[in-house]
Amino acid sequence: ILTTGPLGGVGDLSLYTTLAQRFSSEGHKVWCHEDNTARNPEITDLWFGLNPFIERCECGWGSGPAPAHQPVHVRFCPSRLTPNAGYVRQGKFYDIVNTLPMGSNLEAMERAHGFGPPYSIAPKIYYKPKPTVHDFSKVVLLDMHALSSSIHPEGWAAFHQKMVDRFGPISLVKFADHIARSIPQPPGVPTYGVESIFQYVDMLAAVRAFVGSEAGGQALAAA
């Protein structure tokens, strides 16, 4: 029974996205618990609602696999089922990840649940990106949105300039208010608006490269 506990960010929940498949490969059935939280419903739709290794039970999802072409608003199993995976192993995860090289967070999460190698190197999504309206094949996209790795606007400006010096022109991403809070952006830089997380994934799959900090966008780009 998978729980995210009080964590609700895109990056937070990405840590649990490989567990269902790993448990299923060992013959277990996996459900999401009703206490799972997210900053908006699209996060759970993307990470868990479309995951074919998570069961759809009579108390929420109905039967059969989740649709692969559209988001589904996830409803979770009732509290009578006690969580035994995910956030309940968070303490063990922290103990392990602090002993590993940087960038081994998914390995640490899988090891915290007793799994051995080979370990996952990126979060897992089961949404198939759709073609974008714009041609992003030459676009380098910068996402400055972050909560846990908050950076001062002056720091972002210096970082942006360094990336421009290295890669050439860089565009910005600006989210609708229901996705992420607005933050100051460098003036005079081309900006692409994003109305949903699924549209953002479409863009990430199409761009030349992604630039950002340790945040939800980085987790999505890795996936």
XYZ file of N, CA and C in Angstrom:
669
model
N 0.859 -1.175 0.000
C 0.000 0.000 0.000
C 0.897 1.226 0.000
N 0.913 1.956 -1.103
C 1.854 3.049 -1.309
C 1.301 4.354 -0.746
N 2.121 5.040 0.051
C 1.738 6.339 0.590
C 2.812 7.368 0.282
N 2.363 8.603 0.008
C 3.304 9.704 -0.156
C 3.403 10.520 1.122
N 2.577 10.181 2.121
C 2.591 10.945 3.362
C 2.239 12.395 3.089
N 2.898 13.345 3.771
C 2.568 14.763 3.593
C 3.251 15.415 2.399
N 4.097 14.682 1.694
C 4.821 15.267 0.570
C 3.885 15.463 -0.620
N 3.986 16.611 -1.302
C 3.042 16.877 -2.379
C 3.626 17.455 -3.634
N 4.945 17.614 -3.701
C 5.560 18.210 -4.877
C 5.808 17.211 -5.984
N 5.970 17.715 -7.199
C 6.258 16.856 -8.342
C 7.534 16.057 -8.108
N 8.569 16.725 -7.617
C 9.824 16.033 -7.358
C 9.730 15.059 -6.205
N 8.999 15.453 -5.154
C 8.810 14.567 -4.000
C 8.210 13.238 -4.437
N 7.106 13.309 -5.162
C 6.385 12.094 -5.525
C 7.114 11.271 -6.585
N 8.028 11.913 -7.322
C 8.769 11.162 -8.338
C 9.616 10.060 -7.721
N 9.990 10.221 -6.446
C 10.817 9.222 -5.778
C 10.127 7.869 -5.662
N 8.794 7.861 -5.717
C 8.041 6.622 -5.507
C 7.581 5.976 -6.813
N 7.934 6.563 -7.955
C 7.311 6.146 -9.204
C 7.822 4.823 -9.755
N 8.940 4.337 -9.249
C 9.455 3.056 -9.755
C 9.064 1.877 -8.872
N 8.475 2.164 -7.719
C 8.221 1.104 -6.743
C 7.153 0.121 -7.197
N 6.075 0.627 -7.813
C 4.974 -0.266 -8.185
C 5.440 -1.354 -9.144
N 6.226 -0.969 -10.136
C 6.715 -1.967 -11.089
C 7.657 -2.963 -10.418
N 8.484 -2.473 -9.503
C 9.415 -3.374 -8.835
C 8.664 -4.352 -7.925
N 7.667 -3.876 -7.201
C 6.869 -4.777 -6.376
C 6.106 -5.773 -7.243
N 5.526 -5.295 -8.353
C 4.763 -6.170 -9.237
C 5.635 -7.265 -9.822
N 6.901 -6.948 -10.105
C 7.802 -7.943 -10.681
C 8.084 -9.084 -9.713
N 7.821 -8.837 -8.419
C 8.011 -9.881 -7.414
C 6.689 -10.534 -7.010
N 5.633 -10.228 -7.759
C 4.358 -10.899 -7.534
C 3.403 -10.195 -6.603
N 3.729 -8.979 -6.173
C 2.848 -8.224 -5.280
C 1.834 -7.413 -6.074
N 0.711 -7.094 -5.435
C -0.237 -6.121 -5.962
C -0.044 -4.817 -5.202
N -0.159 -3.699 -5.903
C 0.129 -2.395 -5.320
C -1.096 -1.496 -5.442
N -1.455 -0.874 -4.330
C -2.513 0.128 -4.300
C -1.947 1.444 -3.777
N -2.587 2.555 -4.129
C -2.281 3.839 -3.510
C -3.207 4.058 -2.326
N -2.696 4.650 -1.273
C -3.479 4.925 -0.089
C -4.192 6.272 -0.217
N -5.316 6.401 0.477
C -6.116 7.610 0.327
C -5.465 8.847 0.949
N -4.431 8.685 1.764
C -3.799 9.858 2.369
C -2.774 10.501 1.444
N -2.606 9.958 0.244
C -1.635 10.541 -0.683
C -2.034 11.968 -1.046
N -1.068 12.855 -1.026
C -1.348 14.264 -1.277
C -0.520 14.757 -2.457
N -0.971 15.845 -3.049
C -0.240 16.495 -4.135
C -0.685 17.951 -4.199
N 0.190 18.786 -4.728
C -0.128 20.215 -4.802
C -1.215 20.511 -5.821
N -1.429 19.617 -6.764
C -2.617 19.696 -7.622
C -2.890 18.294 -8.168
N -4.130 18.004 -8.565
C -4.499 16.635 -8.953
C -3.714 16.090 -10.132
N -3.195 16.954 -11.002
C -2.469 16.464 -12.167
C -1.195 15.725 -11.785
N -0.625 16.049 -10.638
C 0.599 15.379 -10.202
C 0.330 13.902 -9.957
N -0.732 13.599 -9.213
C -1.056 12.185 -8.966
C -1.579 11.511 -10.219
N -2.270 12.272 -11.084
C -2.688 11.697 -12.365
C -1.480 11.207 -13.153
N -0.444 12.041 -13.220
C 0.718 11.723 -14.035
C 1.538 10.596 -13.436
N 1.918 10.714 -12.160
C 2.820 9.734 -11.548
C 2.129 8.405 -11.256
N 0.849 8.438 -10.814
C 0.200 7.214 -10.332
C -1.040 6.813 -11.129
N -1.823 7.794 -11.568
C -3.081 7.468 -12.236
C -2.907 6.694 -13.525
N -1.817 6.924 -14.223
C -1.558 6.236 -15.482
C -0.612 5.050 -15.325
N -0.254 4.722 -14.093
C 0.693 3.637 -13.842
C -0.019 2.286 -13.921
N 0.305 1.459 -14.912
C -0.409 0.182 -15.072
C -0.092 -0.830 -13.981
N 0.929 -0.571 -13.147
C 1.294 -1.495 -12.083
C 0.599 -1.163 -10.763
N -0.276 -0.151 -10.768
C -1.062 0.193 -9.582
C -2.488 -0.265 -9.798
N -3.016 -1.003 -8.831
C -4.340 -1.594 -8.945
C -5.432 -0.532 -8.927
N -6.502 -0.781 -9.684
C -7.708 0.032 -9.643
C -8.749 -0.763 -8.874
N -9.094 -0.298 -7.674
C -9.970 -1.113 -6.824
C -11.395 -0.588 -6.848
N -12.320 -1.368 -6.267
C -13.734 -1.031 -6.292
C -14.047 0.237 -5.512
N -13.132 0.668 -4.648
C -13.393 1.865 -3.860
C -12.909 3.129 -4.553
N -12.432 3.045 -5.779
C -11.928 4.260 -6.387
C -11.857 4.245 -7.894
N -10.983 3.435 -8.455
C -10.657 3.557 -9.871
C -11.493 2.687 -10.806
N -12.254 1.766 -10.283
C -12.918 0.817 -11.160
C -11.949 -0.268 -11.589
N -12.247 -0.966 -12.659
C -11.409 -2.091 -13.079
C -10.702 -1.778 -14.380
N -9.671 -2.558 -14.658
C -8.931 -2.417 -15.901
C -7.834 -1.384 -15.806
N -6.986 -1.330 -16.822
C -5.853 -0.391 -16.805
C -6.309 1.049 -16.958
N -5.508 1.963 -16.465
C -5.802 3.381 -16.638
C -5.595 3.765 -18.093
N -6.384 4.714 -18.608
C -6.197 5.130 -20.004
C -4.843 5.762 -20.214
N -4.203 5.439 -21.331
C -2.854 5.938 -21.598
C -2.873 7.268 -22.329
N -4.056 7.726 -22.754
C -4.109 8.914 -23.605
C -4.653 10.143 -22.897
N -5.108 10.020 -21.683
C -5.660 11.168 -21.002
C -5.478 11.010 -19.489
N -5.432 12.136 -18.759
C -5.287 12.051 -17.305
C -6.543 11.493 -16.658
N -6.372 10.837 -15.529
C -7.499 10.360 -14.733
C -7.335 10.914 -13.331
N -8.413 11.398 -12.764
C -8.324 11.933 -11.420
C -8.320 10.779 -10.429
N -7.208 10.622 -9.759
C -6.967 9.462 -8.925
C -7.789 9.527 -7.652
N -8.424 8.426 -7.310
C -9.037 8.265 -5.998
C -8.405 7.032 -5.366
N -8.126 7.115 -4.078
C -7.274 6.116 -3.451
C -8.058 5.128 -2.602
N -7.384 4.077 -2.209
C -7.993 3.050 -1.390
C -8.253 3.566 0.033
N -9.219 2.991 0.732
C -9.631 3.524 2.033
C -8.599 3.287 3.121
N -8.763 4.021 4.212
C -7.775 4.009 5.289
C -7.722 2.676 6.036
N -8.662 1.761 5.797
C -8.587 0.457 6.458
C -7.361 -0.327 5.998
N -6.758 0.086 4.871
C -5.534 -0.532 4.397
C -4.349 0.260 4.941
N -3.446 -0.406 5.629
C -2.324 0.269 6.284
C -1.156 0.430 5.325
N -0.672 1.669 5.109
C 0.467 1.866 4.201
C 1.704 1.116 4.679
N 2.393 0.476 3.751
C 3.637 -0.225 4.087
C 4.720 0.019 3.047
N 4.532 1.030 2.202
C 5.533 1.384 1.196
C 5.460 2.883 0.933
N 6.545 3.422 0.391
C 6.572 4.850 0.105
C 7.079 5.645 1.292
N 6.290 6.616 1.729
C 6.733 7.543 2.762
C 7.052 6.843 4.085
N 6.440 5.705 4.334
C 6.722 4.992 5.586
C 8.175 4.521 5.648
N 8.868 4.494 4.508
C 10.294 4.134 4.468
C 11.188 5.365 4.276
N 10.614 6.561 4.477
C 11.364 7.777 4.198
C 12.598 7.919 5.093
N 12.470 7.547 6.371
C 13.616 7.622 7.269
C 14.749 6.727 6.808
N 14.409 5.496 6.408
C 15.410 4.575 5.871
C 16.025 5.134 4.595
N 15.189 5.744 3.770
C 15.673 6.358 2.531
C 16.735 7.409 2.829
N 16.459 8.299 3.788
C 17.426 9.347 4.126
C 18.738 8.747 4.635
N 18.644 7.694 5.440
C 19.858 7.048 5.942
C 20.721 6.527 4.793
N 20.067 5.960 3.780
C 20.797 5.356 2.667
C 21.313 6.411 1.698
N 20.461 7.377 1.333
C 20.846 8.343 0.304
C 22.029 9.194 0.748
N 22.167 9.393 2.054
C 23.292 10.185 2.559
C 24.627 9.443 2.477
N 24.589 8.164 2.140
C 25.820 7.382 1.995
C 26.194 7.154 0.541
N 25.336 7.573 -0.389
C 25.537 7.292 -1.807
C 26.000 8.543 -2.553
N 26.559 8.376 -3.751
C 26.941 9.546 -4.560
C 25.710 10.369 -4.932
N 25.921 11.643 -5.184
C 24.825 12.503 -5.595
C 24.169 11.961 -6.857
N 22.852 12.019 -6.900
C 22.133 11.526 -8.063
C 21.639 10.103 -7.929
N 21.777 9.514 -6.732
C 21.365 8.116 -6.532
C 20.079 8.010 -5.710
N 19.211 9.041 -5.815
C 18.038 9.055 -4.928
C 17.060 7.919 -5.203
N 16.867 7.546 -6.471
C 15.952 6.443 -6.760
C 16.540 5.108 -6.310
N 17.841 4.956 -6.453
C 18.480 3.758 -5.921
C 18.266 3.671 -4.418
N 18.424 4.798 -3.728
C 18.242 4.797 -2.279
C 16.817 4.428 -1.903
N 15.828 4.945 -2.638
C 14.440 4.623 -2.332
C 14.155 3.144 -2.571
N 14.682 2.593 -3.650
C 14.465 1.179 -3.928
C 15.180 0.302 -2.903
N 16.389 0.695 -2.516
C 17.110 -0.069 -1.491
C 16.398 0.011 -0.148
N 15.772 1.155 0.148
C 15.033 1.305 1.402
C 13.846 0.357 1.470
N 13.395 -0.121 0.310
C 12.285 -1.071 0.264
C 12.773 -2.515 0.064
N 14.085 -2.720 0.174
C 14.621 -4.070 0.124
C 14.971 -4.585 -1.256
N 14.897 -3.732 -2.270
C 15.219 -4.187 -3.619
C 16.722 -4.147 -3.864
N 17.180 -5.064 -4.723
C 18.572 -5.088 -5.130
C 18.726 -4.533 -6.526
N 19.958 -4.559 -7.065
C 20.203 -4.066 -8.417
C 19.551 -4.960 -9.476
N 19.345 -4.445 -10.696
C 19.689 -3.090 -11.150
C 18.703 -2.053 -10.628
N 19.208 -0.862 -10.319
C 18.380 0.192 -9.767
C 17.967 1.170 -10.867
N 16.854 1.830 -10.642
C 16.361 2.824 -11.593
C 17.243 4.069 -11.541
N 17.382 4.727 -12.673
C 18.193 5.935 -12.730
C 17.343 7.173 -13.017
N 16.036 7.006 -13.240
C 15.151 8.142 -13.500
C 13.745 7.781 -13.046
N 12.954 8.782 -12.672
C 11.548 8.519 -12.357
C 10.842 7.917 -13.571
N 9.685 7.303 -13.335
C 8.973 6.596 -14.394
C 7.600 7.215 -14.618
N 7.320 7.568 -15.875
C 5.973 7.988 -16.236
C 5.465 7.095 -17.355
N 4.146 6.984 -17.455
C 3.526 6.123 -18.455
C 2.645 6.930 -19.400
N 2.819 8.231 -19.379
C 2.122 9.131 -20.300
C 2.966 9.266 -21.566
N 2.346 9.117 -22.717
C 3.047 9.251 -23.991
C 2.932 10.697 -24.463
N 4.047 11.418 -24.539
C 3.975 12.831 -24.950
C 3.335 13.002 -26.315
N 2.558 14.083 -26.434
C 1.885 14.404 -27.678
C 2.692 15.446 -28.469
N 2.497 15.518 -29.784
C 3.186 16.538 -30.590
C 2.819 17.936 -30.101
N 3.774 18.830 -30.121
C 3.554 20.200 -29.660
C 3.166 21.104 -30.826
N 2.488 22.196 -30.494
C 2.084 23.159 -31.514
C 3.312 23.855 -32.099
N 4.244 24.228 -31.223
C 5.467 24.897 -31.659
C 6.571 23.872 -31.909
N 7.524 24.244 -32.735
C 8.708 23.423 -32.978
C 9.728 23.737 -31.872
N 9.916 22.797 -30.960
C 10.824 22.996 -29.837
C 12.186 22.336 -30.050
N 12.441 21.825 -31.244
C 13.632 21.007 -31.450
C 14.933 21.783 -31.249
N 14.893 23.110 -31.368
C 16.096 23.921 -31.170
C 16.022 24.768 -29.908
N 14.997 24.543 -29.101
C 14.761 25.360 -27.911
C 15.457 24.756 -26.695
N 16.192 25.581 -25.950
C 16.693 25.221 -24.626
C 15.775 25.901 -23.623
N 15.119 25.109 -22.779
C 14.069 25.611 -21.896
C 14.567 25.710 -20.463
N 14.397 26.884 -19.864
C 14.812 27.116 -18.483
C 13.586 27.216 -17.588
N 13.541 26.403 -16.545
C 12.463 26.434 -15.552
C 13.047 26.901 -14.226
N 12.651 28.083 -13.788
C 13.178 28.658 -12.554
C 12.298 28.355 -11.345
N 11.191 27.656 -11.537
C 10.268 27.410 -10.443
C 10.824 26.339 -9.504
N 10.841 26.633 -8.225
C 11.323 25.690 -7.219
C 10.886 26.172 -5.849
N 10.570 25.233 -4.973
C 10.244 25.559 -3.592
C 11.352 25.116 -2.652
N 11.732 23.835 -2.749
C 12.723 23.303 -1.816
C 14.126 23.796 -2.105
N 14.381 24.236 -3.348
C 15.708 24.767 -3.677
C 15.561 26.217 -4.112
N 14.995 27.022 -3.252
C 14.709 28.410 -3.570
C 15.993 29.181 -3.868
N 15.992 29.911 -4.972
C 17.157 30.676 -5.412
C 16.748 32.129 -5.594
N 17.565 33.065 -5.112
C 17.280 34.491 -5.216
C 17.279 34.904 -6.686
N 16.414 35.861 -7.063
C 16.363 36.299 -8.466
C 17.725 36.686 -9.035
N 18.596 37.305 -8.222
C 19.932 37.661 -8.716
C 20.742 36.410 -9.064
N 20.564 35.371 -8.260
C 21.244 34.109 -8.562
C 20.747 33.491 -9.854
N 19.420 33.542 -10.054
C 18.848 33.014 -11.293
C 19.338 33.800 -12.493
N 19.430 35.128 -12.348
C 19.887 35.957 -13.463
C 21.319 35.600 -13.872
N 22.191 35.414 -12.875
C 23.573 35.030 -13.171
C 23.638 33.645 -13.802
N 22.840 32.735 -13.273
C 22.793 31.370 -13.800
C 22.304 31.381 -15.248
N 21.234 32.154 -15.496
C 20.677 32.247 -16.837
C 21.730 32.750 -17.826
N 22.487 33.771 -17.428
C 23.507 34.317 -18.315
C 24.597 33.293 -18.608
N 25.002 32.537 -17.605
C 26.016 31.497 -17.803
C 25.527 30.450 -18.802
N 24.257 30.071 -18.702
C 23.709 29.079 -19.611
C 23.601 29.628 -21.030
N 23.242 30.915 -21.152
C 23.196 31.541 -22.473
C 24.590 31.559 -23.093
N 25.591 31.893 -22.286
C 26.970 31.906 -22.788
C 27.383 30.530 -23.299
N 26.865 29.498 -22.671
C 27.282 28.136 -23.034
C 26.442 27.544 -24.166
N 25.116 27.765 -24.117
C 24.216 27.071 -25.040
C 23.571 27.975 -26.083
N 23.702 29.300 -25.946
C 22.991 30.201 -26.832
C 21.658 30.607 -26.223
N 20.753 31.167 -27.026
C 19.478 31.666 -26.495
C 18.714 30.607 -25.706
N 18.141 31.017 -24.579
C 17.385 30.119 -23.705
C 16.014 30.725 -23.437
N 14.986 29.922 -23.580
C 13.622 30.362 -23.324
C 13.189 29.986 -21.921
N 12.171 30.668 -21.428
C 11.656 30.433 -20.082
C 10.300 29.747 -20.140
N 9.936 29.114 -19.031
C 8.618 28.510 -18.907
C 7.858 29.255 -17.821
N 6.596 29.557 -18.099
C 5.738 30.248 -17.134
C 4.469 29.425 -16.952
N 4.215 29.003 -15.705
C 3.079 28.141 -15.426
C 1.823 28.936 -15.109
N 0.687 28.350 -15.429
C -0.583 28.897 -14.965
C -0.618 28.821 -13.441
N -1.392 29.707 -12.827
C -1.397 29.826 -11.371
C -1.797 28.536 -10.661
N -2.638 27.702 -11.291
C -3.084 26.476 -10.617
C -1.993 25.400 -10.622
N -0.904 25.633 -11.351
C 0.191 24.667 -11.390
C 1.311 25.080 -10.448
N 1.744 26.327 -10.524
C 2.846 26.800 -9.688
C 2.711 28.302 -9.486
N 3.215 28.769 -8.354
C 3.156 30.200 -8.064
C 4.077 30.970 -9.007
N 3.678 32.201 -9.336
C 4.476 33.027 -10.229
C 5.746 33.494 -9.532
N 6.826 33.584 -10.277
C 8.093 34.089 -9.760
C 8.659 35.083 -10.767
N 9.511 36.024 -10.310
C 10.114 36.980 -11.243
C 10.953 36.262 -12.303
N 10.835 36.723 -13.537
C 11.573 36.116 -14.627
C 12.466 37.170 -15.278
N 13.616 36.787 -15.821
C 14.481 37.759 -16.491
C 13.729 38.473 -17.606
N 13.807 39.799 -17.674
C 13.066 40.543 -18.698
C 13.629 40.309 -20.093
N 12.746 40.388 -21.081
C 13.174 40.325 -22.473
C 13.529 38.951 -22.973
N 13.170 37.893 -22.229
C 13.494 36.527 -22.637
C 12.222 35.849 -23.155
N 12.276 35.156 -24.290
C 11.091 34.451 -24.798
C 10.519 33.499 -23.743
N 9.212 33.499 -23.599
C 8.544 32.709 -22.567
C 7.429 31.879 -23.182
N 7.361 30.623 -22.777
C 6.287 29.729 -23.201
C 5.363 29.453 -22.013
N 4.068 29.675 -22.215
C 3.100 29.414 -21.161
C 2.726 27.950 -21.096
N 2.491 27.463 -19.888
C 2.122 26.059 -19.667
C 0.815 26.012 -18.884
N -0.169 25.295 -19.425
C -1.490 25.233 -18.806
C -1.730 23.935 -18.044
N -0.884 22.945 -18.231
C -1.050 21.676 -17.512
C 0.290 20.965 -17.426
N 0.414 20.060 -16.463
C 1.628 19.272 -16.331
C 1.834 18.393 -17.561
N 0.744 17.906 -18.133
C 0.862 17.049 -19.306
C 1.391 17.846 -20.501
N 0.954 19.091 -20.651
C 1.513 19.939 -21.694
C 3.002 20.182 -21.451
N 3.374 20.327 -20.193
C 4.785 20.534 -19.848
C 5.619 19.319 -20.254
N 5.109 18.122 -20.002
C 5.818 16.903 -20.408
C 5.955 16.857 -21.931
N 4.898 17.263 -22.651
C 4.979 17.327 -24.111
C 6.138 18.215 -24.540
N 6.274 19.378 -23.885
C 7.336 20.319 -24.224
C 8.706 19.741 -23.890
N 8.828 19.131 -22.712
C 10.117 18.570 -22.301
C 10.585 17.483 -23.256
N 9.631 16.729 -23.798
C 9.992 15.660 -24.732
C 10.431 16.207 -26.081
N 10.087 17.473 -26.353
C 10.354 18.037 -27.672
C 11.544 18.982 -27.717
N 11.956 19.536 -26.561
C 13.001 20.551 -26.571
C 14.383 19.949 -26.798
N 15.316 20.825 -27.179
C 16.709 20.402 -27.344
C 17.319 20.037 -26.004
N 17.052 20.856 -24.971
C 17.626 20.616 -23.648
C 16.801 21.337 -22.590
N 16.972 20.889 -21.351
C 16.285 21.477 -20.194
C 17.329 22.001 -19.229
N 17.051 23.163 -18.644
C 17.923 23.753 -17.640
C 17.074 24.104 -16.430
N 17.541 23.745 -15.227
C 16.792 24.082 -14.023
C 17.555 23.685 -12.787
N 16.890 23.802 -11.649
C 17.499 23.437 -10.376
C 16.882 22.131 -9.884
N 17.220 21.744 -8.658
C 16.646 20.527 -8.079
C 15.197 20.809 -7.703
N 14.293 20.453 -8.603
C 12.877 20.756 -8.420
C 12.046 19.810 -9.279
N 10.731 20.034 -9.286
C 9.844 19.151 -10.023
C 10.142 19.075 -11.500
N 10.518 20.212 -12.099
C 10.835 20.199 -13.523
C 11.998 19.294 -13.843
N 12.986 19.276 -12.973
C 14.152 18.411 -13.188
C 13.745 16.941 -13.129
N 12.848 16.601 -12.201
C 12.371 15.216 -12.105
C 11.600 14.814 -13.345
N 10.754 15.716 -13.855
C 9.998 15.423 -15.071
C 10.924 15.288 -16.277
N 11.921 16.173 -16.365
C 12.866 16.097 -17.479
C 13.637 14.780 -17.454
N 14.025 14.334 -16.267
C 14.729 13.060 -16.155
C 13.831 11.904 -16.574
N 12.572 11.962 -16.151
C 11.618 10.904 -16.525
C 11.419 10.854 -18.035
